[in-house]
């Protein structure tokens, strides 16, 4: 599945293999469940910002997708802003980070951590 084709999951958010591998690594080192929570909060230079963190459990109202033993969870309000997107993990000369490919974003900041719709 291509990161350039987030429309393949119009009702949810997908997790790339690279992101799943990185979450599994971090969760193992921290002795926590391999559950990555993506949430969207107001703020950042473009209006909204992405937040990532390991979670202990999937809440009943969360949207969840599993890949290679790793679960990505998104709360309903955040899902409205990232629906159809994909969470990836990228490493380059500028560093390493989780990145959201968000088809709903109309603008974003240079670092990719905030966006507007």
PDB file of C-alpha atoms in Angstrom:
ATOM      1  CA  UNK A   1       0.000   0.000   0.000  1.00  0.00           C
ATOM      2  CA  UNK A   2       1.438   3.346  -0.977  1.00  0.00           C
ATOM      3  CA  UNK A   3       1.701   6.267   1.405  1.00  0.00           C
ATOM      4  CA  UNK A   4       0.640   8.385  -1.542  1.00  0.00           C
ATOM      5  CA  UNK A   5      -2.759   6.652  -1.546  1.00  0.00           C
ATOM      6  CA  UNK A   6      -4.380   7.292   1.843  1.00  0.00           C
ATOM      7  CA  UNK A   7      -7.757   7.234   0.097  1.00  0.00           C
ATOM      8  CA  UNK A   8      -7.530   3.444   0.380  1.00  0.00           C
ATOM      9  CA  UNK A   9      -8.908   3.811   3.931  1.00  0.00           C
ATOM     10  CA  UNK A  10     -11.522   6.575   3.746  1.00  0.00           C
ATOM     11  CA  UNK A  11     -13.220   5.616   7.040  1.00  0.00           C
ATOM     12  CA  UNK A  12     -10.153   5.205   9.232  1.00  0.00           C
ATOM     13  CA  UNK A  13      -6.451   5.895   9.633  1.00  0.00           C
ATOM     14  CA  UNK A  14      -3.840   3.363   8.573  1.00  0.00           C
ATOM     15  CA  UNK A  15      -0.478   2.469  10.075  1.00  0.00           C
ATOM     16  CA  UNK A  16       2.564   1.916   7.867  1.00  0.00           C
ATOM     17  CA  UNK A  17       4.878  -1.052   8.387  1.00  0.00           C
ATOM     18  CA  UNK A  18       7.704   1.327   9.359  1.00  0.00           C
ATOM     19  CA  UNK A  19       5.532   2.982  12.014  1.00  0.00           C
ATOM     20  CA  UNK A  20       4.364  -0.394  13.344  1.00  0.00           C
ATOM     21  CA  UNK A  21       7.953  -1.607  13.628  1.00  0.00           C
ATOM     22  CA  UNK A  22       9.023   1.522  15.495  1.00  0.00           C
ATOM     23  CA  UNK A  23       6.065   1.360  17.905  1.00  0.00           C
ATOM     24  CA  UNK A  24       6.811  -2.321  18.593  1.00  0.00           C
ATOM     25  CA  UNK A  25      10.439  -1.437  19.348  1.00  0.00           C
ATOM     26  CA  UNK A  26       9.536   1.456  21.682  1.00  0.00           C
ATOM     27  CA  UNK A  27       6.797  -0.525  23.449  1.00  0.00           C
ATOM     28  CA  UNK A  28       9.149  -3.468  24.005  1.00  0.00           C
ATOM     29  CA  UNK A  29      11.865  -1.236  25.484  1.00  0.00           C
ATOM     30  CA  UNK A  30       9.338   0.478  27.769  1.00  0.00           C
ATOM     31  CA  UNK A  31       7.593  -2.804  28.662  1.00  0.00           C
ATOM     32  CA  UNK A  32       4.225  -1.400  27.560  1.00  0.00           C
ATOM     33  CA  UNK A  33       1.495  -2.655  25.219  1.00  0.00           C
ATOM     34  CA  UNK A  34       2.136  -1.879  21.536  1.00  0.00           C
ATOM     35  CA  UNK A  35      -0.739   0.601  21.305  1.00  0.00           C
ATOM     36  CA  UNK A  36      -0.028   3.934  19.639  1.00  0.00           C
ATOM     37  CA  UNK A  37      -2.544   6.691  20.277  1.00  0.00           C
ATOM     38  CA  UNK A  38      -2.859   9.481  17.729  1.00  0.00           C
ATOM     39  CA  UNK A  39      -4.788  12.520  18.860  1.00  0.00           C
ATOM     40  CA  UNK A  40      -5.315  15.984  17.444  1.00  0.00           C
ATOM     41  CA  UNK A  41      -5.265  19.063  19.656  1.00  0.00           C
ATOM     42  CA  UNK A  42      -5.734  22.745  19.016  1.00  0.00           C
ATOM     43  CA  UNK A  43      -2.447  24.603  18.728  1.00  0.00           C
ATOM     44  CA  UNK A  44       0.694  24.627  16.696  1.00  0.00           C
ATOM     45  CA  UNK A  45       1.488  27.227  14.071  1.00  0.00           C
ATOM     46  CA  UNK A  46      -1.262  26.006  11.708  1.00  0.00           C
ATOM     47  CA  UNK A  47      -4.202  25.537  14.098  1.00  0.00           C
ATOM     48  CA  UNK A  48      -4.098  21.827  14.976  1.00  0.00           C
ATOM     49  CA  UNK A  49      -1.244  19.597  16.072  1.00  0.00           C
ATOM     50  CA  UNK A  50      -0.705  15.858  16.181  1.00  0.00           C
ATOM     51  CA  UNK A  51       0.068  14.094  19.457  1.00  0.00           C
ATOM     52  CA  UNK A  52       1.466  10.573  19.728  1.00  0.00           C
ATOM     53  CA  UNK A  53       1.873   8.381  22.779  1.00  0.00           C
ATOM     54  CA  UNK A  54       1.795   4.804  23.921  1.00  0.00           C
ATOM     55  CA  UNK A  55      -1.460   3.828  25.596  1.00  0.00           C
ATOM     56  CA  UNK A  56      -2.391   1.030  27.960  1.00  0.00           C
ATOM     57  CA  UNK A  57      -5.707   0.069  26.342  1.00  0.00           C
ATOM     58  CA  UNK A  58      -8.124   0.741  23.514  1.00  0.00           C
ATOM     59  CA  UNK A  59     -11.190   2.706  24.631  1.00  0.00           C
ATOM     60  CA  UNK A  60     -14.601   1.484  23.456  1.00  0.00           C
ATOM     61  CA  UNK A  61     -15.214   4.559  21.293  1.00  0.00           C
ATOM     62  CA  UNK A  62     -11.754   4.533  19.655  1.00  0.00           C
ATOM     63  CA  UNK A  63     -11.187   3.692  16.023  1.00  0.00           C
ATOM     64  CA  UNK A  64      -8.463   1.041  15.959  1.00  0.00           C
ATOM     65  CA  UNK A  65      -6.384  -0.625  13.280  1.00  0.00           C
ATOM     66  CA  UNK A  66      -3.832  -3.373  13.848  1.00  0.00           C
ATOM     67  CA  UNK A  67      -0.698  -4.207  11.876  1.00  0.00           C
ATOM     68  CA  UNK A  68       1.990  -6.711  12.852  1.00  0.00           C
ATOM     69  CA  UNK A  69       0.830  -6.847  16.468  1.00  0.00           C
ATOM     70  CA  UNK A  70       0.723  -3.060  16.864  1.00  0.00           C
ATOM     71  CA  UNK A  71      -2.549  -1.195  17.315  1.00  0.00           C
ATOM     72  CA  UNK A  72      -3.131   2.403  16.246  1.00  0.00           C
ATOM     73  CA  UNK A  73      -6.014   4.066  18.104  1.00  0.00           C
ATOM     74  CA  UNK A  74      -7.703   7.378  17.364  1.00  0.00           C
ATOM     75  CA  UNK A  75     -10.477   8.998  19.390  1.00  0.00           C
ATOM     76  CA  UNK A  76     -13.677   9.989  17.508  1.00  0.00           C
ATOM     77  CA  UNK A  77     -13.037  13.751  17.502  1.00  0.00           C
ATOM     78  CA  UNK A  78      -9.482  13.352  16.212  1.00  0.00           C
ATOM     79  CA  UNK A  79     -10.628  10.808  13.627  1.00  0.00           C
ATOM     80  CA  UNK A  80     -12.821  13.460  12.001  1.00  0.00           C
ATOM     81  CA  UNK A  81      -9.652  15.471  11.281  1.00  0.00           C
ATOM     82  CA  UNK A  82      -7.386  12.642  10.082  1.00  0.00           C
ATOM     83  CA  UNK A  83      -9.855  10.222   8.479  1.00  0.00           C
ATOM     84  CA  UNK A  84      -8.397   8.558   5.387  1.00  0.00           C
ATOM     85  CA  UNK A  85      -4.822   9.267   6.455  1.00  0.00           C
ATOM     86  CA  UNK A  86      -1.821   7.182   7.391  1.00  0.00           C
ATOM     87  CA  UNK A  87       0.702   7.264  10.213  1.00  0.00           C
ATOM     88  CA  UNK A  88       4.240   6.629   9.006  1.00  0.00           C
ATOM     89  CA  UNK A  89       7.668   6.669  10.613  1.00  0.00           C
ATOM     90  CA  UNK A  90      10.415   8.386   8.655  1.00  0.00           C
ATOM     91  CA  UNK A  91      14.150   8.651   9.188  1.00  0.00           C
ATOM     92  CA  UNK A  92      16.225  11.131   7.214  1.00  0.00           C
ATOM     93  CA  UNK A  93      19.065  13.615   7.644  1.00  0.00           C
ATOM     94  CA  UNK A  94      16.725  15.933   9.551  1.00  0.00           C
ATOM     95  CA  UNK A  95      15.971  13.272  12.168  1.00  0.00           C
ATOM     96  CA  UNK A  96      13.391  10.597  12.788  1.00  0.00           C
ATOM     97  CA  UNK A  97       9.716  11.057  13.599  1.00  0.00           C
ATOM     98  CA  UNK A  98       6.209   9.775  13.212  1.00  0.00           C
ATOM     99  CA  UNK A  99       4.467  11.567  10.351  1.00  0.00           C
ATOM    100  CA  UNK A 100       0.791  11.792   9.467  1.00  0.00           C
ATOM    101  CA  UNK A 101      -0.160  11.758   5.797  1.00  0.00           C
ATOM    102  CA  UNK A 102      -3.445  13.624   6.165  1.00  0.00           C
ATOM    103  CA  UNK A 103      -5.698  14.079   3.105  1.00  0.00           C
ATOM    104  CA  UNK A 104      -7.891  16.489   5.104  1.00  0.00           C
ATOM    105  CA  UNK A 105      -5.143  19.023   5.773  1.00  0.00           C
ATOM    106  CA  UNK A 106      -5.360  22.131   3.605  1.00  0.00           C
ATOM    107  CA  UNK A 107      -2.162  23.670   4.976  1.00  0.00           C
ATOM    108  CA  UNK A 108       0.641  22.698   7.323  1.00  0.00           C
ATOM    109  CA  UNK A 109       3.776  23.964   8.952  1.00  0.00           C
ATOM    110  CA  UNK A 110       7.269  23.270   7.709  1.00  0.00           C
ATOM    111  CA  UNK A 111       8.005  20.592  10.298  1.00  0.00           C
ATOM    112  CA  UNK A 112       4.794  18.683   9.594  1.00  0.00           C
ATOM    113  CA  UNK A 113       3.575  18.591  13.191  1.00  0.00           C
ATOM    114  CA  UNK A 114       0.680  21.002  12.753  1.00  0.00           C
ATOM    115  CA  UNK A 115      -1.982  21.536  10.123  1.00  0.00           C
ATOM    116  CA  UNK A 116      -5.210  23.307   9.265  1.00  0.00           C
ATOM    117  CA  UNK A 117      -8.401  22.044   7.607  1.00  0.00           C
TER     118      UNK A 117
END
